[in-house]
Short mmCIF file of C-alpha atoms and ligand atoms in Angstrom, two decimals:
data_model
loop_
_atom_site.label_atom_id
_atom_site.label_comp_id
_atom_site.label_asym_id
_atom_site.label_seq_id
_atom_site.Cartn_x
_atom_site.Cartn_y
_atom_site.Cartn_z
CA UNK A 1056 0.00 0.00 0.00
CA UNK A 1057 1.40 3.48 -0.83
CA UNK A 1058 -0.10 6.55 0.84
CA UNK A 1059 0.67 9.86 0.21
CA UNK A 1060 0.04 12.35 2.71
CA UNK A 1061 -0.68 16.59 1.90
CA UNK A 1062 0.27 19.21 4.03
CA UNK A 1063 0.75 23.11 3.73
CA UNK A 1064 -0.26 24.66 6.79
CA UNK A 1065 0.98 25.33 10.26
CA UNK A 1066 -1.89 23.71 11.80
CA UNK A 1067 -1.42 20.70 9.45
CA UNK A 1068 2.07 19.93 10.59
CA UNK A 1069 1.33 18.67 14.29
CA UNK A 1070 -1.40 16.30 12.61
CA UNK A 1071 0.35 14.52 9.98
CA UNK A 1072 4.05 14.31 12.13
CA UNK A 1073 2.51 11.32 14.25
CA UNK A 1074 1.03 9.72 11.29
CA UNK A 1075 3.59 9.46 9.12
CA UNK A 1076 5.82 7.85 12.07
CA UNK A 1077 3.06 5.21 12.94
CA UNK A 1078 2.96 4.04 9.63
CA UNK A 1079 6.88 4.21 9.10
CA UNK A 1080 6.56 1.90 12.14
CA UNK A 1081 4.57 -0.26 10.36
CA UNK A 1082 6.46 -0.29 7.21
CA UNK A 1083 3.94 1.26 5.05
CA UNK A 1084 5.07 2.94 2.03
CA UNK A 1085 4.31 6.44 1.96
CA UNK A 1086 5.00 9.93 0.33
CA UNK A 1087 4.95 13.66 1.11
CA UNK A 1088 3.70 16.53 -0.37
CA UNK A 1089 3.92 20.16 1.17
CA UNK A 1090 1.85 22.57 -0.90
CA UNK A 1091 3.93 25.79 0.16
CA UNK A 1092 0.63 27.45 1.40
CA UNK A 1093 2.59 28.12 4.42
CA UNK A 1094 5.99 29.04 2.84
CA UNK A 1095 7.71 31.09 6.08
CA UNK A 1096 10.79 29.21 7.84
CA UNK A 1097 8.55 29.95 11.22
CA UNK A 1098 5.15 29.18 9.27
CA UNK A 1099 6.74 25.84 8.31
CA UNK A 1100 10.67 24.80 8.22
CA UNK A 1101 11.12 24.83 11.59
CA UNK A 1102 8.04 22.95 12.40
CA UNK A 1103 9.25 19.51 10.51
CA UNK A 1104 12.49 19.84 11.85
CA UNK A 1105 10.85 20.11 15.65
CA UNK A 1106 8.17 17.30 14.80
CA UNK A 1107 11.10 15.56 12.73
CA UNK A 1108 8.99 15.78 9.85
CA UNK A 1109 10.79 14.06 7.03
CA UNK A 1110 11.64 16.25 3.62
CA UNK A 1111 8.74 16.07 1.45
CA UNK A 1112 8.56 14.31 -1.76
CA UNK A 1113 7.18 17.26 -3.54
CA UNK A 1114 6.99 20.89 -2.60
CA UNK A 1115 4.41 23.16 -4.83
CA UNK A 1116 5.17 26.13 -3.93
CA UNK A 1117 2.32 28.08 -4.12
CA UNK A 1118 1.79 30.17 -1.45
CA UNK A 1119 -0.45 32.86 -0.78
CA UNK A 1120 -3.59 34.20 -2.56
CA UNK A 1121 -6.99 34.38 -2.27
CA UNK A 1122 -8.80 31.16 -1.84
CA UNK A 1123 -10.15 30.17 -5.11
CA UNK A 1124 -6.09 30.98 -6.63
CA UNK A 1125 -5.15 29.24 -3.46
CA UNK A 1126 -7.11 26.42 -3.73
CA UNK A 1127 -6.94 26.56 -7.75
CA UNK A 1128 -3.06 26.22 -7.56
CA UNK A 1129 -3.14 23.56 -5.40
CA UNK A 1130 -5.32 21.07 -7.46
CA UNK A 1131 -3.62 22.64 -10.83
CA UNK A 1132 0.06 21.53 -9.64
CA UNK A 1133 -1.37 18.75 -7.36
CA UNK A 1134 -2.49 16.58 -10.06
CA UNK A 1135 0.24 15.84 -11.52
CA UNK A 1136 2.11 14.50 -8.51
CA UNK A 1137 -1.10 12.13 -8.12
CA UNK A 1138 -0.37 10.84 -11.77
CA UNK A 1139 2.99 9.97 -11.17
CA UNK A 1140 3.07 8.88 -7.59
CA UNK A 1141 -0.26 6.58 -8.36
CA UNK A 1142 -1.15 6.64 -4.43
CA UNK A 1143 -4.10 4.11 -2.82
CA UNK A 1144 -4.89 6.46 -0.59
CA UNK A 1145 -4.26 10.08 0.09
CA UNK A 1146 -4.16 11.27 3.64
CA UNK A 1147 -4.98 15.03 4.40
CA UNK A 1148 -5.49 17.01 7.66
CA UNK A 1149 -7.38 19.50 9.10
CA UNK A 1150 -9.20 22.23 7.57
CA UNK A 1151 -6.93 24.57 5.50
CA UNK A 1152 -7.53 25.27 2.17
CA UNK A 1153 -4.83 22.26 0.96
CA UNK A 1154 -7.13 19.96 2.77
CA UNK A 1155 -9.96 20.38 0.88
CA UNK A 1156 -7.93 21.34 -2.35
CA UNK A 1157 -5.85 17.87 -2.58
CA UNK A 1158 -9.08 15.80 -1.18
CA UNK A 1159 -10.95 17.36 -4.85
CA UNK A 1160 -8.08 15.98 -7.09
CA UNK A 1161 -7.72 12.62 -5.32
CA UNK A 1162 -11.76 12.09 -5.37
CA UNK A 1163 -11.48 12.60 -8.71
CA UNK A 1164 -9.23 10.58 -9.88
CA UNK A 1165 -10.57 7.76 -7.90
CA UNK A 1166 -7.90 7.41 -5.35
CA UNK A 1167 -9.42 6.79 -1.64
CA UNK A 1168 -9.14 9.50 0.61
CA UNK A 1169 -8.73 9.62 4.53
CA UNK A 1170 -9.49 12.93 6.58
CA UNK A 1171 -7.90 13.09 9.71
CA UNK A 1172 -9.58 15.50 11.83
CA UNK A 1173 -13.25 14.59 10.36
CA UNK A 1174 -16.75 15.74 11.90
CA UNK A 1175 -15.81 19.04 13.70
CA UNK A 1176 -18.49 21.52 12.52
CA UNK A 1177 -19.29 25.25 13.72
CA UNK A 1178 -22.00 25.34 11.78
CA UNK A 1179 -20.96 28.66 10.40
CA UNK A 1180 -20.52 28.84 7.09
CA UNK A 1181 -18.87 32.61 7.05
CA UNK A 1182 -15.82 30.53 8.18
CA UNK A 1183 -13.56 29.60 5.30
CA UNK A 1184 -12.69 26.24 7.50
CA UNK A 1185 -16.14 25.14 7.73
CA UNK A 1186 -16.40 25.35 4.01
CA UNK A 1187 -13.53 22.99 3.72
CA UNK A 1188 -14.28 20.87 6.45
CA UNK A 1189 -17.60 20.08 4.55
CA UNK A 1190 -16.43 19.21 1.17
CA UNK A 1191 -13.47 17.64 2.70
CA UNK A 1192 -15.67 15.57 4.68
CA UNK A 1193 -18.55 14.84 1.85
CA UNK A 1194 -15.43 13.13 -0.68
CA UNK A 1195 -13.48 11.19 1.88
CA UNK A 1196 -13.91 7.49 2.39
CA UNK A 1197 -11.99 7.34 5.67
CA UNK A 1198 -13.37 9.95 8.19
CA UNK A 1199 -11.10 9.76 11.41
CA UNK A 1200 -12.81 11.71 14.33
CA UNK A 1201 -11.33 12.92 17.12
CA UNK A 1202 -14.27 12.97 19.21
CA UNK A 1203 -17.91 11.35 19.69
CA UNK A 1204 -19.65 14.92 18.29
CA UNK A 1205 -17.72 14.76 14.89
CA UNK A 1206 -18.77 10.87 14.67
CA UNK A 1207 -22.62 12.84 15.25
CA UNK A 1208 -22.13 15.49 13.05
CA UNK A 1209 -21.02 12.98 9.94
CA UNK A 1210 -24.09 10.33 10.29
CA UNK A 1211 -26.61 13.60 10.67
CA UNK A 1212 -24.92 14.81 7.12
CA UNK A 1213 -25.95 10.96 6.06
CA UNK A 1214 -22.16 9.64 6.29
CA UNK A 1215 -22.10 5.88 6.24
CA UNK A 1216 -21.25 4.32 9.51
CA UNK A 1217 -18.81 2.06 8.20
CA UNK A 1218 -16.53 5.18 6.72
CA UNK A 1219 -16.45 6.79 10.28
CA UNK A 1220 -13.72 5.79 12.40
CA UNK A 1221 -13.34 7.56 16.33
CA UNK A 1222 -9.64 7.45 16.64
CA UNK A 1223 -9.16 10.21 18.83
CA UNK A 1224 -7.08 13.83 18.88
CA UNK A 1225 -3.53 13.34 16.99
CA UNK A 1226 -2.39 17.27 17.74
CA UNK A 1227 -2.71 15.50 21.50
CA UNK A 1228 -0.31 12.75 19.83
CA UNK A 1229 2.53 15.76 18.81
CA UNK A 1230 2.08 17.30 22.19
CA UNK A 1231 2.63 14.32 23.98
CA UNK A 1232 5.76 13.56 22.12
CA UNK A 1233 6.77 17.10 22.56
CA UNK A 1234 6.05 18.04 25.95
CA UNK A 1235 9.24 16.86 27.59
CA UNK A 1236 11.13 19.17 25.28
CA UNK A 1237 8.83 21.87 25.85
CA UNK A 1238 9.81 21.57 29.23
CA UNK A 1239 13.67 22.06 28.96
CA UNK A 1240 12.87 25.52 27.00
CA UNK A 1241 13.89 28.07 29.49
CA UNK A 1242 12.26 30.88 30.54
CA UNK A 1243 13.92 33.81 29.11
CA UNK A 1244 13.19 36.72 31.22
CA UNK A 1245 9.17 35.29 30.96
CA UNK A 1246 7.29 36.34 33.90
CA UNK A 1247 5.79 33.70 36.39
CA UNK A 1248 2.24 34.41 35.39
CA UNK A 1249 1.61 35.97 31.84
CA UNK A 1250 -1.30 36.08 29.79
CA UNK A 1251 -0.60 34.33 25.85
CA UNK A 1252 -2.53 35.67 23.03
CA UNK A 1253 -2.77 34.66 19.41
CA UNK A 1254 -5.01 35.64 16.77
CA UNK A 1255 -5.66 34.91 13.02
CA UNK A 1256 -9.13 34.89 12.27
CA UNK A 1257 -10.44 36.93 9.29
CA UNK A 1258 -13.84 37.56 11.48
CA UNK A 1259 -11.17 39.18 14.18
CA UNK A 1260 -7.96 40.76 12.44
CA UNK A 1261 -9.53 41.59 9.02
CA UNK A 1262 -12.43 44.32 10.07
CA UNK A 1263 -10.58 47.17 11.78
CA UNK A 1264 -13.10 47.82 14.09
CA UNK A 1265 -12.97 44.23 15.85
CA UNK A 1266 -9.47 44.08 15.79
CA UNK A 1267 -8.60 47.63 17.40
CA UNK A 1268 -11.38 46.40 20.34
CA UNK A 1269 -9.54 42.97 20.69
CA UNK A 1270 -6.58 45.73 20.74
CA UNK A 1271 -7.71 47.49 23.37
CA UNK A 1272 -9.04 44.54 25.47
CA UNK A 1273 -5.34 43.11 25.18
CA UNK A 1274 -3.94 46.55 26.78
CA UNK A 1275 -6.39 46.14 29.53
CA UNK A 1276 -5.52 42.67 30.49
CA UNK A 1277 -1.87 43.87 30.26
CA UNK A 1278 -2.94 45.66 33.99
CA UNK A 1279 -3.19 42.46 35.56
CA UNK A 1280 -0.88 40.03 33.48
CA UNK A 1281 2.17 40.60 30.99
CA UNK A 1282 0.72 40.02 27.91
CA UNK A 1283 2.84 37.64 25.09
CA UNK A 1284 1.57 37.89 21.67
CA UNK A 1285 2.92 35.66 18.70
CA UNK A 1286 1.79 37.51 15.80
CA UNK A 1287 0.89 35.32 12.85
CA UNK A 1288 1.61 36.74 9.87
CA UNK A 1289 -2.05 37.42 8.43
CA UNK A 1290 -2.51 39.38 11.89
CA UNK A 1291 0.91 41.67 11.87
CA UNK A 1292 0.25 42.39 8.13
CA UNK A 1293 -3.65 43.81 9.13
CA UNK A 1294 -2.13 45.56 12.11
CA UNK A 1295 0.25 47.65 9.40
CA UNK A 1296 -2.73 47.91 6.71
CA UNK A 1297 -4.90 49.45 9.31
CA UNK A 1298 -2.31 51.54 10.62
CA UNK A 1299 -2.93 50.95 14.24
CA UNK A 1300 0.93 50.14 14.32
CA UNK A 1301 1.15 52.37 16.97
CA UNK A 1302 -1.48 51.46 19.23
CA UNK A 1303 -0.30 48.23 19.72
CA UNK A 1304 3.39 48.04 18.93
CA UNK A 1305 4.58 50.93 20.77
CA UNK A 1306 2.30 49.41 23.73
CA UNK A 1307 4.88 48.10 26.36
CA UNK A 1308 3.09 45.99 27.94
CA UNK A 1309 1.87 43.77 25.02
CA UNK A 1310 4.73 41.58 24.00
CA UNK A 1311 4.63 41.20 20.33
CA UNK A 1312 6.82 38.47 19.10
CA UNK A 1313 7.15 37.03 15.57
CA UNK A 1314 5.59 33.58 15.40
CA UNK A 1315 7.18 30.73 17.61
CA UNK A 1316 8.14 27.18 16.67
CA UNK A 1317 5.86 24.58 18.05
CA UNK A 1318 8.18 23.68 21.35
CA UNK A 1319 8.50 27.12 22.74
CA UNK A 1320 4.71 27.58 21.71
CA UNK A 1321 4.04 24.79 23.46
CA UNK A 1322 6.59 25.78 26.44
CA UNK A 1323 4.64 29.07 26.66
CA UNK A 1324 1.34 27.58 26.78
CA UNK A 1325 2.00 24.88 29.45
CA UNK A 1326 3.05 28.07 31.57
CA UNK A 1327 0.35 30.24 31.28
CA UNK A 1328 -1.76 31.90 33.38
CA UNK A 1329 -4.89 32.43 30.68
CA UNK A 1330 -4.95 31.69 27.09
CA UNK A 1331 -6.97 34.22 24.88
CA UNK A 1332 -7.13 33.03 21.49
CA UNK A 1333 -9.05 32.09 18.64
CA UNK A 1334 -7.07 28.98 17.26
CA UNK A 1335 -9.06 25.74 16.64
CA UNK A 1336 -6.04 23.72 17.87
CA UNK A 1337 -5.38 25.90 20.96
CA UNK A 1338 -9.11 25.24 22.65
CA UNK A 1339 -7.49 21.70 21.96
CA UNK A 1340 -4.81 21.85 23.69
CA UNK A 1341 -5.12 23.58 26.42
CA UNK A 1342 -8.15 21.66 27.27
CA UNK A 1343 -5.37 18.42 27.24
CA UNK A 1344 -3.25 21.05 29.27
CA UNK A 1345 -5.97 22.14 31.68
CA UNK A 1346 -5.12 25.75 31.08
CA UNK A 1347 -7.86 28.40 31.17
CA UNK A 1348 -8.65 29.11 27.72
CA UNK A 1349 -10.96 32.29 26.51
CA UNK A 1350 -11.63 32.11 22.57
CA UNK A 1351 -12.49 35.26 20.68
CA UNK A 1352 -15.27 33.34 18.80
CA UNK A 1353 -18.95 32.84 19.10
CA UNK A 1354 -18.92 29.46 18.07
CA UNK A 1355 -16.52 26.67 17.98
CA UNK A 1356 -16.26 23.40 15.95
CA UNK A 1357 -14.73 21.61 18.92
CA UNK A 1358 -17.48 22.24 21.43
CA UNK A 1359 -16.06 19.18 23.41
CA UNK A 1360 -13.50 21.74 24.74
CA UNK A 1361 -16.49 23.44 26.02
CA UNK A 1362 -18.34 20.48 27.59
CA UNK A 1363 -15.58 19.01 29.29
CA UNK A 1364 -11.96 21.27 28.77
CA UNK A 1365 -10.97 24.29 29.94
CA UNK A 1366 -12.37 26.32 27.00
CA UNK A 1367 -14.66 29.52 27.05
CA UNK A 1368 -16.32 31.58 24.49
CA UNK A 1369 -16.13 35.12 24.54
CA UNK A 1370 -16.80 36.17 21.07
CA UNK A 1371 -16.42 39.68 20.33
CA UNK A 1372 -17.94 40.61 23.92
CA UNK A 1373 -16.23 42.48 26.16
CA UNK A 1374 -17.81 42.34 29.04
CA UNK A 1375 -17.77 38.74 28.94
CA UNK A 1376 -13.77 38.58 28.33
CA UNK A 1377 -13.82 41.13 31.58
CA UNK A 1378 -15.85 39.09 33.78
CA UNK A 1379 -14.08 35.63 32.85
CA UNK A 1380 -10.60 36.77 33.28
CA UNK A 1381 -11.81 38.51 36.46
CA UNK A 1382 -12.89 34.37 37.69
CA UNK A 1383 -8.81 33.81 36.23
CA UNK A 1384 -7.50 36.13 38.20
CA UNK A 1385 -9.12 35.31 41.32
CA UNK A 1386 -7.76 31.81 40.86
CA UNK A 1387 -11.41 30.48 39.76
CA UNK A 1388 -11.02 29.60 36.65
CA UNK A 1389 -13.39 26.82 34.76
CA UNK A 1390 -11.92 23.33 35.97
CA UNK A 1391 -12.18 20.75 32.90
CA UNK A 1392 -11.22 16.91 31.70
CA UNK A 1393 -9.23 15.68 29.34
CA UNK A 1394 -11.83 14.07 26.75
CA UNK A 1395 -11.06 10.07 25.61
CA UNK A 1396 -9.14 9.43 23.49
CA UNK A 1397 -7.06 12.36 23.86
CA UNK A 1398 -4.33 9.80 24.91
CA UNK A 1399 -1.51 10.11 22.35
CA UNK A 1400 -2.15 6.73 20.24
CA UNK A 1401 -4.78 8.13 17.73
CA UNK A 1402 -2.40 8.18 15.13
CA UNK A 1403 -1.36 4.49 15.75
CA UNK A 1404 -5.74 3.86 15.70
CA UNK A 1405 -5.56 5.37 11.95
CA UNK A 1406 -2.23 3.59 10.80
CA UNK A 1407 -4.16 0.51 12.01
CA UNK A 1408 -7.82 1.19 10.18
CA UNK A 1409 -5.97 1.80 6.55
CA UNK A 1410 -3.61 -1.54 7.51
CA UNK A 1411 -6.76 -3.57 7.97
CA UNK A 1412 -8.19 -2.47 4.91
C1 LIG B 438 -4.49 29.28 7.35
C2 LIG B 438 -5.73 28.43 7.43
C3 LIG B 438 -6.30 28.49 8.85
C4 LIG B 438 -5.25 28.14 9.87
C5 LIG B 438 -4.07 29.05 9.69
C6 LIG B 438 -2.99 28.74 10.69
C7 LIG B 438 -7.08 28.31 5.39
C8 LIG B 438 -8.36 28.72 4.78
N1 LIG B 438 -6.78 28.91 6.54
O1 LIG B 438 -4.88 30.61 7.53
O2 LIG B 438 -7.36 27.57 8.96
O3 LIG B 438 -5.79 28.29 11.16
O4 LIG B 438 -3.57 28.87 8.36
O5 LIG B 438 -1.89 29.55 10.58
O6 LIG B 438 -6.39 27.49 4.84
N2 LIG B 438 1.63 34.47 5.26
C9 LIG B 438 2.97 34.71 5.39
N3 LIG B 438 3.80 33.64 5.50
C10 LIG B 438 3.36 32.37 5.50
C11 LIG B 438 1.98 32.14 5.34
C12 LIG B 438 1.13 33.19 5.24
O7 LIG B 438 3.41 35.84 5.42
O8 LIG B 438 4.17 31.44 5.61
C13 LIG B 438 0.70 35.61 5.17
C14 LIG B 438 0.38 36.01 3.77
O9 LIG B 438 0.27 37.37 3.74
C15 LIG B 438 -0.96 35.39 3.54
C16 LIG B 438 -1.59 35.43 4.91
O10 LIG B 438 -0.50 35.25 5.82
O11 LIG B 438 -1.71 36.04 2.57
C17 LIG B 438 -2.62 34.37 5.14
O12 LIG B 438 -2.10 33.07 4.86
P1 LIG B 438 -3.09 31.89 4.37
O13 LIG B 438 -2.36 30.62 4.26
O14 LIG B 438 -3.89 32.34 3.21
O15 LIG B 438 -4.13 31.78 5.54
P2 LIG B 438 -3.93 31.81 7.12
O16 LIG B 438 -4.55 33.04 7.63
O17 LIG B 438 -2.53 31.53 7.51
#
């Protein structure tokens, strides 16, 4: 069996790193190809030397644009690959716009696809993700869910039972593997308690009026806690186009840093007082890290870090933010569980479903 596996964005990398080593393991014959949708050396390099990510196979190279050219380039210089490496099934991850992009070539050309990461809905289709999630989720014939709501969400959509496979969170697999690194980082002048931000969302950093609020909520947190904010790339570039590089880069308080590799990310997570962020894989793990976690978003596709993590929404509401990092502060934070699964063997659960069949 030959499986080729696509990747191209941050958030991809942590997923596929534990897959591809459970089915070295196993001697399964696989292949790699990295899209370039994430082209940075912090955005990407750095994170498959950390998660000792092997070179890929194939790099496309194409970078950013808007989603249809994203997505567009993808499948144009995708196919190809597919034609030559003659995969039996195609692995992809996640819900960036290379997920959904290789999943469209590989359906087509009747090569079997796996989705690992399958079910997680928000039900809100304003988010780019969900879009991809959906069509991701409709072409795949291997849908590996991390938790019991995705497994709902896929047999309400009229999924077939048999395609659905609960193998649990692999990002929980990386961090596992990780986390005694991520405890040798040291601190580096960081304060004992510290507040960690990151933000990315185009409902948050792309209108100006959200992201100077979100802004200006950050400065006032800054009166209680240190603030340390890893800027992803999408977010610095809005803060220049909107010209509110003063406000917050000239803000002391806020410590604006360029974005981290995943150890000291993970370093600076397992230390903090309060995450604020609106990640999808942050909710996830700090729920695993039972770290108090307040997410800038109304909804969330991963409402099990709701139900039983450490996870909060806030939305856009201030108030709310106030009043739950006033419980923080106080040392009252939201207590939570780490869901099943969440064990660090989900990738050796998936290496095992596509070895059986
Ligand atoms: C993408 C994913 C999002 C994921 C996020 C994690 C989609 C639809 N979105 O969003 O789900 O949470 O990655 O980071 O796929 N840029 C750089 N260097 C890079 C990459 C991007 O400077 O290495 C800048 C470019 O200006 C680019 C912008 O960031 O236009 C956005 O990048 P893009 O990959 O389009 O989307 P993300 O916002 O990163």
């Amino acid at each position: 069996m030959h499986i080729l596996h696509v990747v191209g964005a941050r958030p991809n990398f942590m997923k596929a790193a534990p897959v591809l080593r459970a089915l070295k393991s196993r001697g399964v014959r696989q292949s790699l190809v990295h899209t370039g949708q994430h082209y940075d050396r912090n955005m990407s390099d750095v994170f498959f030397t950390q998660l000792a990510i092997p070179e890929p196979d194939w790099n496309l190279g194409v970078g950013s644009g808007s989603h249809a050219r994203q997505t567009a380039e993808v499948m144009t210089a995708f196919e190809p690959v597919v034609l030559e490496a003659k995969p039996d099934v195609l692995l992809v991850y996640g819900d960036v716009n290379s997920t959904v992009a290789a999943a469209l070539v590989c359906a087509k050309l009747g090569v079997r696809v796996g989705h690992v990461e399958a079910g997680l809905r928000s039900f809100d289709r304003a988010m780019p993700e969900e879009i991809n999630r959906m069509v991701t989720d409709r072409l795949a014939d291997f849908l590996f869910t991390p938790s019991e709501d995705g497994d709902i969400n896929l047999k309400n959509e009229g999924v077939a039972p048999e395609k659905i496979h609960r193998v649990g969170n692999v990002m929980i697999d990386s961090l596992l593997q990780l986390l005694p690194a991520a405890m040798q980082v040291p601190k580096n002048g960081l304060p004992d308690r510290y507040a960690l931000v990151t933000l990315h969302r185009p409902s948050n950093v792309d209108d100006s009026d959200a992201l100077k609020s979100i802004l200006s909520s950050l400065l006032e947190v800054s009166e209680h806690l240190p603030v340390v904010f890893p800027v992803h790339p999408r977010t610095r570039q809005r803060i220049v186009d909107l010209a509110i590089g003063d406000f917050a880069l000239n803000a002391a308080t806020l410590r604006l840093v360029d974005p981290l590799p995943y150890i000291e990310f993970l370093a600076l997570e397992r230390g903090a007082a309060v995450i604020i962020t609106d990640s999808g894989g942050i909710q996830e793990e700090t729920t695993f890290l039972q770290i108090p976690c307040l997410t800038l978003r109304s909804n969330t596709e991963r409402p099990i870090t709701v139900s039983m993590g450490t996870n909060v929404l806030v939305g856009q509401d201030r108030e709310k933010l106030r009043s739950e990092l006033t419980k923080i502060y106080a040392g009252e934070a939201k207590p939570g569980v780490i869901p099943p699964l969440w064990d660090g063997h989900a990738a050796e659960r998936i290496a095992d479903v596509l070895l059986r069949f």
